[in-house]
Coordinates of C-alpha atoms and ligand atoms in Angstrom, one line a residue:
M1 CA -0.1 0.2 0.2
S2 CA 1.2 3.5 -0.9
T3 CA 2.2 5.6 2.0
A4 CA 1.3 9.2 0.8
T5 CA -1.1 10.7 -0.8
S6 CA 1.0 12.9 -3.3
Y7 CA 3.8 12.0 -5.1
D8 CA 6.2 13.9 -7.5
V9 CA 6.0 11.2 -9.7
V10 CA 3.8 8.2 -10.2
V11 CA 4.3 5.5 -12.7
V12 CA 1.6 3.6 -14.1
G13 CA 2.8 0.3 -14.7
G14 CA 5.7 -1.6 -13.3
G15 CA 7.1 -3.0 -16.2
H16 CA 11.2 -2.8 -16.9
N17 CA 10.3 0.4 -18.2
G18 CA 8.3 1.6 -15.7
L19 CA 10.9 0.3 -12.8
V20 CA 14.1 1.5 -15.0
S21 CA 12.1 5.0 -14.6
A22 CA 11.6 5.1 -11.1
A23 CA 15.1 3.9 -10.7
Y24 CA 16.6 7.1 -12.0
L25 CA 14.0 9.5 -10.8
A26 CA 14.4 8.0 -7.2
R27 CA 17.8 8.3 -7.4
A28 CA 17.5 12.0 -8.3
G29 CA 15.5 12.7 -5.1
L30 CA 12.2 12.9 -6.3
S31 CA 9.8 11.1 -4.4
V32 CA 8.2 8.1 -6.6
L33 CA 5.3 5.5 -6.4
V34 CA 5.2 2.4 -9.4
L35 CA 1.5 1.5 -9.5
E36 CA 1.4 -2.4 -11.1
R37 CA -1.9 -4.2 -11.9
L38 CA -0.2 -7.5 -11.7
G39 CA 1.0 -9.4 -8.6
Q40 CA 4.7 -9.4 -9.3
T41 CA 6.6 -6.8 -11.6
G42 CA 8.6 -7.1 -14.9
G43 CA 5.5 -7.0 -17.5
A44 CA 6.7 -8.9 -20.6
A45 CA 10.2 -9.3 -18.9
V46 CA 9.8 -12.1 -16.4
S47 CA 10.7 -15.6 -15.6
V48 CA 8.2 -18.4 -14.4
E49 CA 8.3 -21.7 -13.8
P50 CA 5.2 -23.0 -16.4
F51 CA 5.3 -26.4 -15.8
A52 CA 4.8 -28.3 -12.4
G53 CA 7.0 -30.4 -10.4
Q54 CA 9.9 -28.7 -13.2
P55 CA 12.2 -26.6 -11.4
A56 CA 12.7 -24.9 -14.5
R57 CA 12.1 -20.9 -14.8
L58 CA 11.9 -19.8 -18.4
S59 CA 11.7 -16.4 -20.1
R60 CA 8.1 -16.4 -20.3
Y61 CA 7.7 -13.8 -23.0
S62 CA 10.7 -11.6 -24.0
Y63 CA 14.0 -13.7 -23.6
L64 CA 16.9 -11.9 -25.3
V65 CA 18.5 -8.5 -24.6
S66 CA 20.4 -6.2 -27.0
L67 CA 18.9 -2.6 -27.0
M68 CA 19.5 -2.3 -23.2
P69 CA 22.6 0.1 -23.0
E70 CA 25.3 -0.5 -21.4
Q71 CA 26.0 2.6 -19.7
L72 CA 22.1 2.3 -18.5
M73 CA 23.2 -0.9 -16.7
A74 CA 26.0 1.3 -15.2
D75 CA 24.1 3.9 -14.1
L76 CA 21.6 1.6 -12.2
D77 CA 24.3 -0.6 -10.6
L78 CA 22.3 -3.6 -11.9
D79 CA 23.7 -6.9 -11.3
V80 CA 23.0 -9.1 -13.9
R81 CA 25.3 -10.8 -16.6
L82 CA 24.3 -10.9 -20.4
V83 CA 26.2 -13.7 -22.1
S84 CA 27.2 -13.7 -25.6
R85 CA 25.9 -16.7 -28.0
T86 CA 28.5 -18.7 -29.7
T87 CA 26.4 -19.5 -32.7
A88 CA 24.5 -16.3 -34.1
S89 CA 22.1 -18.1 -36.1
Y90 CA 21.9 -21.9 -38.1
T91 CA 19.4 -22.4 -40.5
P92 CA 18.9 -25.8 -42.2
W93 CA 17.9 -26.3 -45.8
T94 CA 17.3 -29.1 -48.1
R95 CA 18.6 -28.5 -51.7
A96 CA 17.9 -31.1 -54.5
G97 CA 17.9 -33.9 -51.9
R98 CA 21.1 -32.8 -50.0
T99 CA 20.7 -31.3 -46.3
G100 CA 22.9 -28.7 -44.9
G101 CA 23.1 -25.6 -42.8
L102 CA 23.9 -22.1 -42.6
L103 CA 25.8 -21.4 -39.7
V104 CA 26.6 -18.2 -38.5
E105 CA 29.1 -18.4 -35.5
R106 CA 29.9 -15.0 -33.3
P107 CA 32.3 -13.8 -33.9
E108 CA 32.2 -15.0 -37.7
G109 CA 34.8 -17.5 -38.5
A110 CA 36.1 -20.0 -41.0
A111 CA 33.1 -22.0 -40.3
T112 CA 30.7 -19.6 -41.5
R113 CA 32.5 -19.0 -44.6
A114 CA 32.5 -22.6 -45.4
S115 CA 29.0 -22.8 -44.9
F116 CA 28.1 -20.0 -47.1
R117 CA 30.0 -22.0 -49.8
D118 CA 28.2 -24.9 -49.2
L119 CA 25.1 -23.6 -49.3
T120 CA 25.7 -20.9 -52.4
G121 CA 28.8 -22.8 -54.2
G122 CA 31.2 -20.1 -54.3
D123 CA 31.9 -17.2 -51.8
E124 CA 29.9 -13.8 -53.4
E125 CA 27.0 -14.3 -51.1
Y126 CA 29.0 -14.2 -47.8
A127 CA 31.1 -11.2 -49.4
A128 CA 27.8 -9.3 -50.0
W129 CA 26.6 -10.5 -46.3
Q130 CA 30.0 -9.0 -44.7
R131 CA 29.6 -5.6 -47.1
F132 CA 25.9 -5.1 -45.8
Y133 CA 26.3 -5.9 -42.4
A134 CA 29.7 -3.7 -42.4
E135 CA 27.7 -0.9 -43.6
V136 CA 24.5 -1.4 -41.3
G137 CA 27.2 -1.1 -38.7
D138 CA 28.1 2.1 -39.7
L139 CA 24.6 3.3 -39.1
A140 CA 24.3 1.3 -35.7
A141 CA 27.5 3.0 -34.7
V142 CA 25.9 6.7 -35.5
V143 CA 22.5 5.8 -34.2
A144 CA 23.4 3.8 -30.9
P145 CA 25.2 6.9 -29.0
T146 CA 22.0 8.7 -29.3
L147 CA 19.9 6.5 -27.8
M148 CA 20.3 8.0 -24.0
Q149 CA 20.7 11.6 -25.8
P150 CA 17.9 13.9 -26.3
L151 CA 16.5 13.2 -29.8
P152 CA 18.8 14.0 -32.9
A153 CA 16.9 15.5 -35.8
E154 CA 16.6 12.9 -38.8
R155 CA 19.3 15.5 -41.0
E156 CA 21.8 15.1 -38.2
V157 CA 21.9 11.3 -38.1
R158 CA 21.3 11.4 -42.0
A159 CA 24.8 13.4 -42.3
L160 CA 26.7 11.0 -40.8
V161 CA 25.7 8.1 -42.0
P162 CA 26.6 6.7 -45.8
E163 CA 24.2 7.4 -48.5
G164 CA 23.7 4.0 -49.6
V165 CA 22.8 2.5 -46.3
W166 CA 20.4 5.4 -45.6
A167 CA 19.0 4.6 -48.4
D168 CA 18.5 1.0 -48.2
V169 CA 17.6 0.9 -44.5
V170 CA 15.7 4.1 -44.1
E171 CA 14.4 5.4 -47.4
H172 CA 13.1 2.5 -49.5
P173 CA 11.3 -0.7 -48.1
L174 CA 13.9 -2.8 -46.7
G175 CA 12.8 -5.8 -49.4
R176 CA 14.5 -3.9 -52.1
A177 CA 17.8 -3.9 -50.7
I178 CA 18.0 -7.1 -49.8
T179 CA 17.0 -8.9 -53.1
A180 CA 19.5 -6.4 -55.0
R181 CA 22.3 -7.3 -52.5
F182 CA 21.3 -11.1 -52.3
T183 CA 21.1 -13.9 -54.6
D184 CA 20.0 -16.8 -52.5
D185 CA 16.6 -16.8 -51.1
T186 CA 17.8 -18.9 -47.7
V187 CA 20.4 -16.2 -47.0
R188 CA 18.2 -13.6 -48.4
G189 CA 15.4 -15.2 -45.4
V190 CA 18.0 -15.1 -42.5
V191 CA 18.6 -11.1 -43.2
A192 CA 14.6 -10.4 -43.6
T193 CA 13.7 -12.0 -40.1
D194 CA 15.0 -9.4 -38.3
A195 CA 12.6 -7.1 -39.5
L196 CA 9.7 -9.1 -38.9
I197 CA 9.9 -10.0 -34.9
G198 CA 6.6 -9.0 -34.0
T199 CA 5.8 -7.2 -36.9
F200 CA 3.1 -8.2 -39.4
A201 CA 4.4 -6.5 -42.8
S202 CA 5.9 -7.7 -46.4
L203 CA 9.2 -6.6 -46.5
D204 CA 7.8 -4.6 -49.7
D205 CA 5.5 -2.8 -47.5
P206 CA 5.8 1.2 -48.3
S207 CA 4.8 2.0 -44.3
L208 CA 8.7 0.6 -43.9
I209 CA 7.4 -0.5 -40.3
Q210 CA 9.3 -3.6 -41.6
N211 CA 12.5 -1.0 -41.7
R212 CA 12.5 0.1 -38.7
C213 CA 12.0 -3.2 -36.9
F214 CA 15.5 -4.1 -38.8
L215 CA 17.0 -0.9 -37.3
Y216 CA 16.0 -1.6 -34.0
H217 CA 17.3 -5.4 -34.1
L218 CA 20.7 -4.1 -35.7
I219 CA 21.8 -0.9 -33.0
G220 CA 21.8 -2.3 -29.7
N221 CA 25.0 -1.3 -28.3
G222 CA 25.9 -0.2 -31.6
T223 CA 26.5 -4.2 -32.1
G224 CA 23.5 -5.3 -32.8
E225 CA 24.0 -8.7 -30.5
W226 CA 21.8 -10.1 -28.9
R227 CA 22.6 -11.7 -25.4
V228 CA 21.3 -13.8 -23.0
P229 CA 20.3 -12.9 -19.5
V230 CA 21.7 -14.7 -16.9
G231 CA 18.8 -16.5 -14.8
G232 CA 16.5 -15.9 -17.2
M233 CA 14.5 -12.0 -17.7
G234 CA 13.3 -12.5 -14.2
A235 CA 16.8 -11.7 -13.3
L236 CA 17.0 -8.7 -15.1
T237 CA 13.6 -6.8 -13.6
T238 CA 14.2 -8.5 -10.2
A239 CA 17.5 -6.0 -10.2
L240 CA 15.7 -3.4 -11.4
A241 CA 13.2 -3.5 -9.0
R242 CA 15.7 -3.7 -6.2
A243 CA 17.6 -1.2 -7.9
A244 CA 14.2 1.3 -7.7
V245 CA 13.5 0.3 -4.2
D246 CA 16.9 0.4 -2.9
A247 CA 16.6 4.2 -4.0
G248 CA 13.4 5.0 -2.4
A249 CA 10.9 4.5 -4.9
E250 CA 7.8 2.6 -3.3
I251 CA 6.2 0.0 -5.6
V252 CA 2.5 -1.2 -5.0
T253 CA 1.7 -4.6 -7.1
G254 CA -2.0 -5.7 -7.2
A255 CA -2.3 -1.9 -8.4
G256 CA -5.1 -1.5 -11.2
V257 CA -5.3 1.9 -12.6
S258 CA -8.5 2.9 -13.8
A259 CA -8.0 6.7 -14.7
I260 CA -5.3 9.4 -14.7
A261 CA -7.1 13.0 -14.4
P262 CA -4.2 15.6 -16.0
G263 CA -4.6 19.2 -13.8
T264 CA -2.6 22.4 -14.5
D265 CA 0.2 21.3 -12.6
G266 CA -0.2 17.5 -11.9
A267 CA -2.7 14.6 -12.3
E268 CA -5.0 12.8 -9.7
V269 CA -4.6 8.7 -10.5
T270 CA -7.2 6.4 -9.4
W271 CA -6.7 2.9 -8.7
H272 CA -8.1 -0.2 -7.2
D273 CA -6.6 -2.5 -4.9
G274 CA -9.5 -5.6 -5.5
T275 CA -11.0 -4.5 -2.4
R276 CA -11.3 -0.7 -2.3
E277 CA -10.8 2.6 -4.7
H278 CA -7.8 4.8 -3.7
S279 CA -6.3 8.3 -5.6
V280 CA -3.3 9.9 -5.4
T281 CA -1.2 12.9 -7.0
A282 CA 1.5 13.6 -8.7
R283 CA 3.0 16.5 -10.2
R284 CA 4.1 14.2 -13.2
V285 CA 2.6 10.7 -14.3
L286 CA 4.6 8.2 -16.3
S287 CA 2.6 5.7 -18.2
G288 CA 4.6 2.4 -18.9
V289 CA 1.3 1.2 -20.3
A290 CA 0.5 1.2 -24.1
P291 CA -0.3 4.9 -25.7
W292 CA -3.8 2.9 -27.0
V293 CA -4.4 1.8 -23.0
L294 CA -3.3 5.2 -21.7
R295 CA -6.0 7.0 -23.8
I296 CA -8.5 4.8 -22.2
L297 CA -7.3 5.7 -18.6
L298 CA -7.0 9.4 -19.6
G299 CA -11.1 8.8 -20.4
E300 CA -10.8 9.0 -24.4
G301 CA -12.6 5.5 -24.8
E302 CA -11.7 2.7 -26.4
D303 CA -10.7 3.2 -30.2
A304 CA -10.8 -0.1 -32.3
G305 CA -9.6 1.5 -35.3
T306 CA -6.1 2.5 -33.8
K307 CA -6.0 -0.7 -31.5
P308 CA -2.4 -1.8 -32.1
V309 CA -2.5 -5.8 -33.7
G310 CA 0.1 -8.6 -32.3
S311 CA 1.7 -11.5 -34.9
Q312 CA 3.7 -13.6 -33.1
L313 CA 3.2 -16.9 -31.7
K314 CA 5.6 -17.9 -28.3
I315 CA 5.8 -21.4 -27.3
N316 CA 7.8 -22.8 -24.4
L317 CA 9.3 -26.1 -24.3
L318 CA 11.0 -27.8 -21.9
L319 CA 12.9 -31.1 -23.2
D320 CA 14.7 -34.1 -21.4
R321 CA 17.2 -34.2 -24.3
L322 CA 18.0 -32.0 -27.4
P323 CA 17.1 -33.5 -30.7
A324 CA 19.3 -34.4 -33.4
L325 CA 19.1 -32.6 -36.7
R326 CA 18.4 -33.9 -39.8
S327 CA 21.2 -32.2 -41.5
G328 CA 23.6 -33.8 -39.1
A329 CA 24.6 -30.7 -37.3
D330 CA 25.4 -30.7 -33.8
P331 CA 22.5 -29.7 -31.6
E332 CA 24.7 -28.1 -29.1
V333 CA 25.9 -25.6 -32.0
A334 CA 23.1 -25.2 -34.1
F335 CA 20.4 -24.8 -30.9
A336 CA 22.5 -22.2 -28.9
G337 CA 21.7 -19.3 -31.6
T338 CA 18.9 -18.5 -33.4
L339 CA 17.8 -21.7 -35.4
H340 CA 15.7 -20.2 -38.3
L341 CA 12.3 -22.4 -39.6
A342 CA 11.0 -22.1 -42.8
E343 CA 12.4 -18.3 -43.2
D344 CA 13.4 -18.8 -46.7
Y345 CA 12.8 -14.8 -48.2
G346 CA 10.2 -16.8 -50.4
L347 CA 8.5 -18.6 -47.6
L348 CA 7.8 -15.3 -45.5
E349 CA 6.5 -13.3 -48.1
Q350 CA 4.2 -16.6 -48.7
A351 CA 3.4 -16.6 -45.0
Y352 CA 2.9 -12.8 -44.8
A353 CA 0.1 -13.1 -48.0
A354 CA -1.5 -16.3 -46.5
A355 CA -2.3 -14.5 -43.0
A356 CA -3.4 -11.2 -44.2
A357 CA -6.1 -13.5 -46.4
G358 CA -6.9 -14.8 -43.1
A359 CA -5.0 -18.1 -42.9
V360 CA -2.6 -19.4 -40.7
P361 CA 0.8 -20.0 -42.4
D362 CA 1.7 -23.2 -44.0
P363 CA 4.6 -23.6 -43.5
M364 CA 5.1 -21.6 -40.5
P365 CA 7.8 -19.1 -40.2
G366 CA 9.6 -19.0 -37.0
E367 CA 12.8 -19.5 -34.8
V368 CA 13.9 -21.5 -31.8
Y369 CA 16.4 -20.9 -29.5
C370 CA 17.6 -23.2 -26.3
H371 CA 18.4 -20.7 -23.3
S372 CA 19.9 -23.4 -21.3
L373 CA 23.0 -23.9 -23.3
T374 CA 24.3 -20.8 -22.7
D375 CA 23.1 -20.4 -19.3
P376 CA 21.6 -23.8 -17.8
S377 CA 21.2 -22.2 -14.1
I378 CA 17.4 -21.4 -15.0
L379 CA 17.1 -25.5 -15.0
G380 CA 17.9 -25.3 -11.0
E381 CA 18.9 -29.0 -10.1
R382 CA 18.1 -30.0 -13.0
A383 CA 20.9 -28.6 -15.0
G384 CA 22.7 -30.9 -17.2
S385 CA 19.7 -33.0 -17.6
Q386 CA 17.0 -31.2 -19.3
H387 CA 17.1 -28.1 -21.9
T388 CA 14.9 -25.3 -22.8
L389 CA 13.6 -24.5 -26.1
T390 CA 12.1 -21.3 -26.5
Y391 CA 10.0 -20.9 -30.3
F392 CA 8.9 -17.6 -31.8
G393 CA 6.3 -17.6 -34.7
L394 CA 6.2 -14.6 -37.1
H395 CA 3.0 -13.8 -39.4
T396 CA 0.4 -14.7 -36.9
P397 CA -1.6 -11.8 -36.5
A398 CA -4.3 -11.1 -33.8
W399 CA -7.3 -11.4 -36.2
L400 CA -6.8 -15.6 -37.2
F401 CA -7.1 -16.5 -33.7
E402 CA -10.4 -14.6 -33.5
A403 CA -11.8 -15.9 -36.6
D404 CA -11.7 -19.5 -36.2
P405 CA -11.3 -21.1 -32.7
G406 CA -9.1 -23.8 -34.0
A407 CA -6.7 -21.8 -35.2
R408 CA -4.5 -21.8 -32.0
E409 CA -4.2 -25.2 -31.9
L410 CA -3.5 -25.1 -35.8
A411 CA -0.9 -22.4 -35.9
I412 CA 1.4 -24.6 -32.5
Q413 CA 0.6 -27.9 -34.8
R414 CA 2.3 -26.0 -38.1
A415 CA 4.9 -24.6 -35.5
L416 CA 5.9 -27.9 -34.7
A417 CA 5.7 -29.1 -38.0
S418 CA 8.8 -26.6 -39.1
L419 CA 10.8 -27.6 -36.6
D420 CA 9.9 -31.6 -37.1
A421 CA 10.9 -30.9 -40.9
V422 CA 14.0 -30.2 -39.6
L423 CA 14.7 -32.5 -36.8
A424 CA 16.0 -36.3 -37.3
E425 CA 12.9 -36.9 -35.0
P426 CA 9.8 -35.6 -33.9
I427 CA 10.1 -32.7 -31.1
V428 CA 7.4 -34.2 -28.9
N429 CA 9.6 -37.3 -28.4
C430 CA 12.0 -35.1 -26.8
L431 CA 9.7 -33.1 -24.5
A432 CA 9.7 -33.4 -20.3
T433 CA 6.0 -34.1 -18.7
D434 CA 4.9 -32.2 -15.8
A435 CA 3.7 -33.1 -12.6
D436 CA 0.5 -34.7 -14.3
G437 CA 2.2 -36.3 -17.2
R438 CA 1.6 -33.6 -19.4
P439 CA 3.8 -32.4 -22.3
C440 CA 6.0 -29.4 -21.1
L441 CA 4.6 -27.0 -23.9
E442 CA 2.9 -23.3 -22.9
A443 CA 2.1 -21.2 -26.3
K444 CA 1.0 -17.5 -25.8
V445 CA -1.2 -16.3 -28.7
P446 CA -1.5 -12.7 -29.2
Q447 CA -4.7 -12.8 -27.1
D448 CA -3.1 -14.6 -24.5
V449 CA -0.5 -11.6 -24.3
E450 CA -3.1 -9.0 -24.1
R451 CA -4.9 -11.1 -21.5
D452 CA -1.5 -11.9 -19.6
L453 CA -0.3 -8.1 -19.6
A454 CA -2.5 -5.8 -20.9
M455 CA -0.5 -5.4 -24.0
P456 CA -3.1 -4.3 -26.3
G457 CA -3.7 -6.5 -29.3
G458 CA -0.8 -8.6 -27.8
H459 CA 1.6 -6.1 -29.8
I460 CA 5.2 -6.8 -28.3
F461 CA 6.2 -3.4 -28.6
H462 CA 3.0 -1.7 -27.1
G463 CA 2.4 -0.5 -31.1
D464 CA 4.5 -0.7 -34.2
L465 CA 8.2 0.9 -34.0
E466 CA 9.1 4.5 -34.6
W467 CA 12.6 5.7 -36.2
P468 CA 14.8 6.7 -33.0
W469 CA 15.1 10.0 -34.4
A470 CA 12.9 13.2 -34.8
P471 CA 11.4 14.0 -38.1
N472 CA 12.8 17.1 -39.1
R473 CA 9.8 19.5 -38.8
A474 CA 8.9 18.0 -35.3
R475 CA 8.4 20.5 -32.6
L476 CA 11.4 20.1 -29.6
D477 CA 10.2 22.7 -27.5
T478 CA 9.8 21.2 -24.1
P479 CA 12.1 18.4 -22.5
A480 CA 9.3 15.7 -23.0
Q481 CA 9.3 16.2 -26.9
Q482 CA 12.8 16.2 -26.9
W483 CA 13.2 13.1 -25.2
G484 CA 10.1 11.8 -27.3
V485 CA 8.1 11.0 -24.2
Q486 CA 5.6 13.4 -24.9
T487 CA 1.5 13.0 -24.5
E488 CA -0.8 15.8 -25.1
H489 CA -0.6 16.5 -21.3
D490 CA 2.5 18.5 -20.1
A491 CA 1.7 16.3 -16.9
V492 CA 1.7 12.9 -18.4
L493 CA 4.7 11.4 -20.0
L494 CA 5.1 8.1 -21.9
C495 CA 8.0 5.8 -20.6
G496 CA 7.1 2.5 -22.2
S497 CA 7.5 0.8 -25.1
G498 CA 5.4 3.0 -26.9
A499 CA 7.5 6.1 -26.3
R500 CA 10.0 6.9 -29.2
R501 CA 12.9 4.9 -28.8
G502 CA 11.3 2.6 -26.6
G503 CA 10.4 -0.8 -28.3
A504 CA 12.0 -3.9 -26.6
V505 CA 13.7 -4.8 -23.4
S506 CA 15.8 -1.5 -23.6
G507 CA 15.3 0.6 -20.7
L508 CA 15.1 3.4 -23.0
G509 CA 11.9 4.4 -22.4
G510 CA 12.3 4.4 -18.8
H511 CA 15.5 6.0 -18.6
N512 CA 14.0 8.9 -21.6
A513 CA 11.3 9.6 -19.5
A514 CA 13.1 10.3 -16.3
Q515 CA 15.2 12.5 -17.8
A516 CA 12.6 14.8 -19.0
V517 CA 11.2 14.6 -15.6
I518 CA 14.6 15.8 -13.9
A519 CA 15.0 18.6 -16.6
E520 CA 11.3 19.5 -15.9
L521 CA 10.9 19.0 -12.0
Ligands
FAD601 C1 6.3 -12.9 -26.4 C2 7.3 -11.6 -26.3 C3 8.9 -12.2 -26.9 C4 9.3 -10.9 -27.1 N1 10.9 -11.1 -27.2 C5 11.5 -10.0 -26.8 C6 13.1 -10.4 -26.4 O1 13.3 -11.2 -26.8 N2 13.8 -9.0 -26.3 C7 13.3 -7.7 -26.4 O2 13.9 -7.2 -26.0 N3 12.2 -7.6 -26.5 C8 11.2 -8.4 -26.7 N4 9.7 -8.5 -26.6 C9 9.4 -7.1 -26.5 C10 9.7 -6.5 -24.8 O3 9.0 -7.3 -24.1 C11 8.4 -5.4 -24.5 O4 8.8 -4.1 -25.7 C12 9.0 -4.9 -23.5 O5 9.3 -5.6 -22.1 C13 8.0 -3.8 -22.6 O6 8.3 -3.1 -21.6 P1 7.7 -2.2 -20.9 O7 8.1 -2.0 -19.2 O8 7.6 -0.8 -21.8 O9 6.4 -2.7 -20.6 P2 5.4 -3.8 -20.6 O10 6.0 -5.1 -20.3 O11 3.9 -4.2 -21.1 O12 5.0 -3.3 -19.1 C14 4.0 -2.5 -18.7 C15 3.1 -2.7 -17.1 O13 1.9 -2.1 -16.9 C16 1.0 -3.0 -16.2 N5 -0.2 -2.5 -16.6 C17 -0.9 -2.9 -17.7 N6 -2.3 -2.3 -17.6 C18 -2.3 -1.3 -16.2 C19 -2.7 -0.6 -15.8 N7 -3.7 -0.3 -15.6 N8 -2.4 -0.1 -14.2 C20 -1.7 -0.5 -13.8 N9 -0.5 -1.3 -14.2 C21 -1.0 -2.0 -15.7 C22 1.1 -4.4 -17.0 O14 0.8 -5.4 -16.2 C23 3.0 -4.2 -17.3 O15 3.5 -4.6 -16.0 C24 8.9 -9.6 -26.3 C25 7.4 -9.3 -26.4 C26 6.8 -10.5 -26.0 C27 5.3 -10.2 -25.6

């Protein structure tokens, strides 16, 4: 229960971003109250034991970290280790009866070059790959240092970036660059998937939402490396909550906010603890909930027309052993990174078209990855004798599951079929069972994510991503505008995934909102 009726700042939503805000603001000496509707903080960055009788603690929703700046982790003294994966990706392929796998190591070495040669018959595709990612690296090196600064204007970023990569990534649909630079459909697909995580689009979509998603996946800490949080995502958000509380912030869980009423120099927040209603005033309210949800809390009503639409299928599996692959690759190498399934470029476009027309894609594009190969600690006493597998499926928009009650089961079966297609034995043979003898498999379609976390439409970023800079003609008068966290109300700022630069587990929404408040108060 909160101890006061008035605070400098009330943070609505105790997701990882809300916690980052609270930690920075409390450290700056402000009084801070975080209100979280669920029984625990962390939002989509949490670990749970989903299978009765099994000690494995899985990152239930988000699972890898790239975008959280090392500077932010150092600022907040976070005692969290992010570990590199030795395999960046592995993509099984079958051509004219021959099976193989495209291995991309981290760092790339002789095996990566040999693997490109095995797939494409020469070295040209790998040279194109190296050229492309070197150029994208130039763009990342310019953007990454700006993420914890006030927004640069587009023209300022553009002036520092080579013209070719700017045109490829920022100006034209990404499909143009991918098809011009690469010839192999499998290689093209590996490049393309970073544009489609949680983003329902064709690679040729004129909105460029796929380009923005691609950019976010490549800029983290200037390297774009996706690392494993040791102990799972829950370890990260537990450390964030501790940082906030140690600095003096108050956190109340089981506190569902029902209304925010902005006034002339502050706002009133109404919340419910399940038994009774409370209200509290604040000089600033930070919204860690999606902008679409915020509008409801501000009394603007539900607008079905602007509601985000999530498009992913997440499946968590616990295995008694890793399965063998048809390609003969070592499973400990293949599953250690992102293992692409049915993600050839042509298949991605085909899946998009099918889902846009209302059908569950067949084959289902997606990727799997084994956390426990890099960090067995999440298995508890079963470390060494079990493995986890995380499946993230693309192009399963929420509407598929609304239209047809059988679509959920069909999507799960197709996801498993895409996996089985590259395995030497069916994955079900490897599944552990829970205390009741049921296979250890839990699936989350967008509706589940919305129900669990109040992410509207189950959209993993609270809405489509925006460019991480300000349009040239944007008004940047107030600190909130300068940090990309403004709403229509001076006393209410965005601190979550829906802030400009807020998407993913980055803490950037939280950091940037805190900086704006510190500048304003
Ligand atoms: C399946 C899935 C996989 C993902 N994988 C990755 C990944 O691997 N890496 C990555 O970087 N990102 C990933 N993401 C995206 C990432 O998890 C989110 O962008 C990020 O966690 C959002 O954090 P947040 O703090 O902004 O919001 P949230 O995590 O959504 O937190 C918002 C909080 O507000 C609370 N809340 C909502 N309404 C109210 C209310 N009325 N009153 C009080 N509290 C309220 C919610 O309960 C929640 O705790 C994934 C997301 C999903 C769903």
